[in-house]
XYZ file of C-alpha atoms in Angstrom:
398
model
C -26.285 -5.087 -15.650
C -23.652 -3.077 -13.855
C -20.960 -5.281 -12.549
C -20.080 -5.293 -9.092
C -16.525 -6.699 -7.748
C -17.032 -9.003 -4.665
C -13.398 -9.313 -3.538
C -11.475 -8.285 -0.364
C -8.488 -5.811 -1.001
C -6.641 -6.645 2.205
C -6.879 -10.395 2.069
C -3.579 -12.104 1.536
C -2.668 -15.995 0.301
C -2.076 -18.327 3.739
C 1.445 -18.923 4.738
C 2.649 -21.724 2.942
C 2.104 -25.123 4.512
C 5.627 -25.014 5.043
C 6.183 -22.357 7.430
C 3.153 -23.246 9.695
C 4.961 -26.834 10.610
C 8.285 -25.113 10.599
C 6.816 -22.359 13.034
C 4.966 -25.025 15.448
C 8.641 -26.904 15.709
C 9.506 -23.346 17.123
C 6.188 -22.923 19.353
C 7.031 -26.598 20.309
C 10.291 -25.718 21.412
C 9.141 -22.444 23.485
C 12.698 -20.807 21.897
C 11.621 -18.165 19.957
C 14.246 -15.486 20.546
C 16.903 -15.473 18.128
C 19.950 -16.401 20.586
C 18.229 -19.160 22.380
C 19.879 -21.632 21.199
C 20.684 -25.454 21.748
C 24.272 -26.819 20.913
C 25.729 -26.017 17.185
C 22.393 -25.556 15.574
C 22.079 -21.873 13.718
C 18.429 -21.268 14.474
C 15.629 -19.781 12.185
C 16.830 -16.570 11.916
C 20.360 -16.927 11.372
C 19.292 -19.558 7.820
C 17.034 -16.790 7.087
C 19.965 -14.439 6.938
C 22.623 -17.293 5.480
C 19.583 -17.822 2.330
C 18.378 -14.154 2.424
C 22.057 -12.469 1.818
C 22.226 -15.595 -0.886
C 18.836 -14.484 -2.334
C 19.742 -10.948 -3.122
C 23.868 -11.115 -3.941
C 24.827 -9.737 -0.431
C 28.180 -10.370 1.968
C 25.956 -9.833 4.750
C 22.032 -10.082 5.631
C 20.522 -8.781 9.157
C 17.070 -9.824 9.441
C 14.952 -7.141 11.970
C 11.711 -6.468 13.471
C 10.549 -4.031 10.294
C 11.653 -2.334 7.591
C 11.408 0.553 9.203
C 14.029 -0.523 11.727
C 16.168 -1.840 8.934
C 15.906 2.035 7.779
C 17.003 3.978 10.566
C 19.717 1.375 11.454
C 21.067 1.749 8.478
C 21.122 5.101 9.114
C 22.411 5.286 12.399
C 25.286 2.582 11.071
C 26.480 5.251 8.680
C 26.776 7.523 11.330
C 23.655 9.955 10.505
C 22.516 11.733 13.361
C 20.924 15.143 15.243
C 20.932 17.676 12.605
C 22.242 15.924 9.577
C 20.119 16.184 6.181
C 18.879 13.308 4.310
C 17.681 13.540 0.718
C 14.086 11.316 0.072
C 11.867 10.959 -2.359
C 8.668 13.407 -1.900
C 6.998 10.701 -3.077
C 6.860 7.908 -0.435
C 5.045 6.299 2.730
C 5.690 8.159 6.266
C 7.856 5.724 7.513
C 10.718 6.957 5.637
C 10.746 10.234 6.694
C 10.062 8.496 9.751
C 13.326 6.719 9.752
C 15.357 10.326 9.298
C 13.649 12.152 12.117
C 14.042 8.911 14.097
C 17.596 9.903 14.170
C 17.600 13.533 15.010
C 17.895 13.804 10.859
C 16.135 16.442 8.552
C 14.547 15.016 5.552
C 15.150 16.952 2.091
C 12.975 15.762 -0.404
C 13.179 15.640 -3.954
C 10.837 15.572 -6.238
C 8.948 13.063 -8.251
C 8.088 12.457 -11.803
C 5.063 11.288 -13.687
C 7.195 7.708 -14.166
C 6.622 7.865 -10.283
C 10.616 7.525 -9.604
C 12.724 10.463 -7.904
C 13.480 13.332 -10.011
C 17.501 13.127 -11.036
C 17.335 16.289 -12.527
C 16.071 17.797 -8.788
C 18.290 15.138 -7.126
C 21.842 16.444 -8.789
C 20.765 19.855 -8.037
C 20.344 19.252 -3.901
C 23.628 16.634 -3.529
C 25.758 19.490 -1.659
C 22.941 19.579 0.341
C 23.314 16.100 2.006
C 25.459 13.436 2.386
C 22.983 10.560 2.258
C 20.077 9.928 0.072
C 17.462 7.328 1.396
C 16.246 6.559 -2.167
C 12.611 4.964 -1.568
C 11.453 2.882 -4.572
C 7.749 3.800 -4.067
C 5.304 1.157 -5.091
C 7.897 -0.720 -7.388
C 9.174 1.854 -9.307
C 12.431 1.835 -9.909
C 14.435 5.176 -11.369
C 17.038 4.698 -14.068
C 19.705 3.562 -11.234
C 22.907 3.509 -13.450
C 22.207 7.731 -13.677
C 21.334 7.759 -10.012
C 24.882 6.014 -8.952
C 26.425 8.323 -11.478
C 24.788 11.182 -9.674
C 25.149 10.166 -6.111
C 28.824 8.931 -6.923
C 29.582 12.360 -8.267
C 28.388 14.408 -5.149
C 29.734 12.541 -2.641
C 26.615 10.851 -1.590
C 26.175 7.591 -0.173
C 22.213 5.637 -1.199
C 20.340 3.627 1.047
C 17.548 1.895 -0.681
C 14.268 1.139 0.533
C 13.235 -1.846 -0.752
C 9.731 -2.267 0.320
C 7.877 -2.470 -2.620
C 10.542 -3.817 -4.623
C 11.491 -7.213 -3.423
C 12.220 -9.578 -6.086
C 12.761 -6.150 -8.606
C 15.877 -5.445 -10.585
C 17.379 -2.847 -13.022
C 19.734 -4.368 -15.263
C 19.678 -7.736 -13.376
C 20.955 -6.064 -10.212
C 18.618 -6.613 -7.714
C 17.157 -3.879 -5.900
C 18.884 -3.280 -2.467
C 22.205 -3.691 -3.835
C 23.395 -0.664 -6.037
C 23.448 1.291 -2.706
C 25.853 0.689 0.146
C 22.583 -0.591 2.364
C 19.948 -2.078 1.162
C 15.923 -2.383 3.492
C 13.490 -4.886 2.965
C 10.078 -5.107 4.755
C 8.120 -8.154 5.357
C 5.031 -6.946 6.968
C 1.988 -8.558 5.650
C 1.074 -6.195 2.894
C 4.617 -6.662 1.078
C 6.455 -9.329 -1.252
C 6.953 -12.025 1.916
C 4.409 -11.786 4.953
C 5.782 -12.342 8.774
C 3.114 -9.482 9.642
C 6.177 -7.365 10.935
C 9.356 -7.932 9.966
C 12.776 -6.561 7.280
C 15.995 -7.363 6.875
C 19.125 -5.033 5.696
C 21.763 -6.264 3.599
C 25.308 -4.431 2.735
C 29.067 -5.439 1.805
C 30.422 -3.315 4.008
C 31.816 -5.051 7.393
C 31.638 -2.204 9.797
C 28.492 -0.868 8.342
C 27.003 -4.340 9.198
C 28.656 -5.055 12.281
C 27.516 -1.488 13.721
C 23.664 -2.742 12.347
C 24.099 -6.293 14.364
C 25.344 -4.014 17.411
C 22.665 -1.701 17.324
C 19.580 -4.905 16.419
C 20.648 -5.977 20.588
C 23.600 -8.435 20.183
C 24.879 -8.668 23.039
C 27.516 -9.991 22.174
C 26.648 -12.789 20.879
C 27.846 -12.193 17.147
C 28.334 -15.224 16.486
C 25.269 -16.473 16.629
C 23.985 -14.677 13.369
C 23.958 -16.126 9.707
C 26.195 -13.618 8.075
C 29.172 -12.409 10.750
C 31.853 -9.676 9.926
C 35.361 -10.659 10.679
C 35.897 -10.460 14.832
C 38.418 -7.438 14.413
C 35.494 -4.789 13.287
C 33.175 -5.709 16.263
C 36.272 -5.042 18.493
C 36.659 -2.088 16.758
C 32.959 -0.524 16.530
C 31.159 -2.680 19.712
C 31.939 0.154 22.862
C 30.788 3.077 20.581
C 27.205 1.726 19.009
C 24.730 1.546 20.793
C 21.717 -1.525 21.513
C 18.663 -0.328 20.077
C 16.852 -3.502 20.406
C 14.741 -4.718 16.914
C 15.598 -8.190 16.408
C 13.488 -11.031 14.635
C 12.635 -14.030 16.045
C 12.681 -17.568 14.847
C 8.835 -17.544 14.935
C 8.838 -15.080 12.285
C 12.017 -16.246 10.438
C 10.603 -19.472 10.219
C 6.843 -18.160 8.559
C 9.211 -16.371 5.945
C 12.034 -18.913 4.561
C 9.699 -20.874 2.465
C 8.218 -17.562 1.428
C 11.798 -16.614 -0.088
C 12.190 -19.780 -1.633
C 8.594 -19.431 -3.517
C 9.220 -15.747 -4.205
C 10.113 -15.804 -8.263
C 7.092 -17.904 -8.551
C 4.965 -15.381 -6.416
C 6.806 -12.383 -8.402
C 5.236 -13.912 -11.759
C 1.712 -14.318 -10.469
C 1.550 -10.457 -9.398
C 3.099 -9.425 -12.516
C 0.420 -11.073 -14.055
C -2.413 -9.667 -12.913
C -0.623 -6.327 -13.116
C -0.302 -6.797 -17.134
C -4.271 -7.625 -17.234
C -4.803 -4.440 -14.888
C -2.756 -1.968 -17.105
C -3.928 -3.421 -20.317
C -7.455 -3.010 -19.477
C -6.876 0.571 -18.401
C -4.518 1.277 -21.311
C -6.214 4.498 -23.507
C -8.681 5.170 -20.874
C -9.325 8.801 -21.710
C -7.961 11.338 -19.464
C -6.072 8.361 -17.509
C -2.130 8.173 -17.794
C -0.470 5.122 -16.862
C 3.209 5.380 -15.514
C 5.653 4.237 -18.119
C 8.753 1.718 -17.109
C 12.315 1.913 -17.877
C 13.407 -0.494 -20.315
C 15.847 -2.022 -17.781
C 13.582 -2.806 -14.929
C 12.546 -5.940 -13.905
C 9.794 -4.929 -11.029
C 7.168 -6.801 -9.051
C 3.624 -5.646 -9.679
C 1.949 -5.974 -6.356
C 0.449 -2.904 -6.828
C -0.386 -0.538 -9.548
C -0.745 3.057 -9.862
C -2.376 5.732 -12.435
C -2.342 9.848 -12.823
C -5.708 12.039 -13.062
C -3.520 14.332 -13.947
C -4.690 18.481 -14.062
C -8.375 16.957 -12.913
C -9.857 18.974 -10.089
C -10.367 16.959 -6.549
C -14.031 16.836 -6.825
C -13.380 15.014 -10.196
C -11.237 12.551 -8.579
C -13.140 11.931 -5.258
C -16.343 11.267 -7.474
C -14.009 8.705 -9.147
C -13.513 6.798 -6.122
C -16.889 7.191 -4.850
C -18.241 5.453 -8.007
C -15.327 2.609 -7.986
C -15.571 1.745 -4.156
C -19.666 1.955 -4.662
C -19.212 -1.106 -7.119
C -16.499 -2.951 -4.811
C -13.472 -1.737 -6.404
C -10.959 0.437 -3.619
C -8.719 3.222 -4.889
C -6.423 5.219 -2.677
C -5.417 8.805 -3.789
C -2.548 10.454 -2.313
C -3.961 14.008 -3.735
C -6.368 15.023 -0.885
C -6.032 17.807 1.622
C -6.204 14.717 4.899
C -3.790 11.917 4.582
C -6.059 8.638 5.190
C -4.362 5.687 5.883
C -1.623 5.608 4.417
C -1.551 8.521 1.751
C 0.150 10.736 3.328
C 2.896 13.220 1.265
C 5.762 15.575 2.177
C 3.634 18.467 2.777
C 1.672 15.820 5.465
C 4.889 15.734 7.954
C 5.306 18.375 9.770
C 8.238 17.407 12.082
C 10.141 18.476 8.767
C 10.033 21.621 7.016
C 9.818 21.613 3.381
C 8.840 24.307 0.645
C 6.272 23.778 -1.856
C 7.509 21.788 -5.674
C 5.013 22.907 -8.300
C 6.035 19.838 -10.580
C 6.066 17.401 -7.798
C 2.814 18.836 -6.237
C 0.784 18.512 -9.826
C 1.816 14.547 -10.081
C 1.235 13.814 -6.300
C -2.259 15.745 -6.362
C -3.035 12.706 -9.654
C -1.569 10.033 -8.152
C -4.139 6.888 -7.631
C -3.048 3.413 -5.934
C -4.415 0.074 -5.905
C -3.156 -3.337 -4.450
C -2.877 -6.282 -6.283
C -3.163 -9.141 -3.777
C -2.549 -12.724 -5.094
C -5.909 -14.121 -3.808
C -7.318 -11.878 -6.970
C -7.599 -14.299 -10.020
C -7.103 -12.580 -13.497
C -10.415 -12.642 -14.333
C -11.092 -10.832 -11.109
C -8.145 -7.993 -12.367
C -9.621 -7.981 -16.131
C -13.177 -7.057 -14.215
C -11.402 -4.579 -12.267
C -10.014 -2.519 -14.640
C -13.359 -2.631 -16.800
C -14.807 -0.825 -13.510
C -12.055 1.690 -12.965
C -12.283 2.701 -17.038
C -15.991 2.512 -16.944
C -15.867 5.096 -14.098
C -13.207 7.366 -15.193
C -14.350 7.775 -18.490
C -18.078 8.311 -17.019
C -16.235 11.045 -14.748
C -14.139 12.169 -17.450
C -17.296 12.833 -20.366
C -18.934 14.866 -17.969
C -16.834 17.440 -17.344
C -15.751 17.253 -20.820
């Protein structure tokens, strides 16, 4: 009998017991913004930021409407603006593009390998032609990041990392978000901690974090947030930054801070179901699974595998078969982006010029979330669908 999975790929755990009393006190108290205050007490967001910057190594944590905020503040912090170019991966969701040309920035993308992670070879070639590389770890793949510093270092380059997908990841035991001078997180409800919307940025640097609590809409009220630069930079930076207003709440904040204190113990249940995922597709003929750097620690909310060289027919019959027997793959090959597939050659607000090497592994590429309401039995029946179907796919063109 052929088996058909009955699960829903978009359904995600409950928030934690936890954060629904913690966010009624807030609803209770009808002070959701972030500077509404009462007396000495620090508020939602400002813990948040105190246990977030603590979470991930960081002098200072801002926590922010998305992660796409977090982005192009980070950006605008550095002092990027009309007409500068940015270096990004080619392989990547359209909000980080969307962060440069939020700006006034050009994106200049570099190229991706069948390990999924940004070229180096590509990205020490284009490092005169940029000054800042948003370096997006797309779906939780993390490059070899002492070689990327080295790189970046040597050209005169400064990283911000989006952290999206990677949450909880490491390389070497450094977490992600902290070998660049920014790091961006995203907590909307598809990521490692769920607040629907929602990010946070984290860097050492005091006037790089100062101009990012200036631009979230401070008004002045510095103070008021978990992790504060020393008085003297706000002086220095707060009549030439401007308020672009993307603050969290405490409605939010308070959903998500017994989110980060369960996170190592969510981390382990999605890398879990990732191992019974790629085992079952391990040797599927004419299926390559992504190999991982030796160094990485990485979260596996997600997992991804190359057709590579098979013609888009092939691969759209592929998904046809899977999604006919419950199972949903996206593909980031076809000529339309749908939902959220899109590629470099998909954004047209900036010009780019076709990467043979790049274009081969994007036209392969095939996603699938992991969401934690899956139990590993459900996974282990997943991947017998996906190789059943390949390899049906596969033998008949063979």
């Amino acid at each position: 009998m052929t088996e058909i999975f009955k699960g829903n790929f978009t359904q995600q755990e409950p928030i934690p017991e936890e954060g629904i009393e913690a966010a009624l006190d807030v609803l209770r108290s009808g002070r959701l913004h972030r500077y509404n205050l009462v007396g000495e007490e620090p508020g939602e967001v400002a813990l948040l930021e105190r246990e977030f910057a603590a979470y991930t190594g960081a002098k200072y944590a801002l926590a922010v409407a998305s992660g796409g905020y977090a982005m192009a503040t980070a950006l605008r912090a550095l002092g990027v603006g009309p007409g500068d170019r940015v270096l990004t991966n080619a392989f990547t969701l359209a909000p980080v593009p969307g962060s440069i040309a939020s700006v006034g920035a050009v994106p200049v993308f570099v190229g991706v390998t069948e390990a999924l992670t940004i070229d180096l070879d590509d990205l020490a070639a284009k490092t005169q032609e940029a000054d800042v590389l948003m370096l997006s770890h797309m779906r939780g793949h993390l490059a070899d990041m002492d070689r990327l510093m080295e790189i970046c270092d040597a050209g005169g380059v400064t990283v911000v990392e989006d952290c999206a997908h990677t949450m909880g990841a490491a390389w070497r035991g450094v977490p992600s978000g902290r070998w660049g001078r920014v790091g961006c997180y995203s907590t909307q409800t598809y990521k490692h901690m769920n607040s629907g919307e929602g990010g946070f940025l984290v860097t050492d640097d005091d006037e790089v974090m100062a101009r990012a609590i200036i631009l979230s809409g401070s008004y002045m009220l510095y103070g008021r947030h978990g992790t504060v630069p020393p008085d003297e930079v706000f002086e220095r930076v707060k009549y030439d930054t401007p308020n672009v207003s993307g603050r969290m709440d405490h409605l939010r904040a308070a959903i998500l801070r017994p989110q980060l204190r369960g996170l190592e113990a969510q981390v382990a249940k999605w890398n879990a179901r990732y191992h019974v995922v790629e085992d079952g597709l391990r040797g599927t003929p004419g299926l390559t699974l992504p190999e991982r750097g030796e160094q990485e620690s990485y979260v596996g909310s997600s997992i991804q595998f190359l057709l590579l060289d098979w013609d888009g027919a092939r691969i759209g019959e592929v998904l046809k078969r899977c999604v006919a027997r419950g199972v949903e793959l996206k593909w980031f090959g076809a000529a339309e982006p749908t939902g959220f597939t899109s590629r470099y050659d998909s954004w047209r607000y900036a010009p780019s010029a076709p990467m043979p090497a790049s274009d081969r592994i994007l036209r392969g590429i095939v996603d699938m979330r992991l969401p934690l309401t899956f139990s590993l039995e459900d996974c282990a029946q997943i991947a017998r669908i996906i190789r059943a179907e390949v390899g049906a796919v596969y033998q008949a063109a063979s």
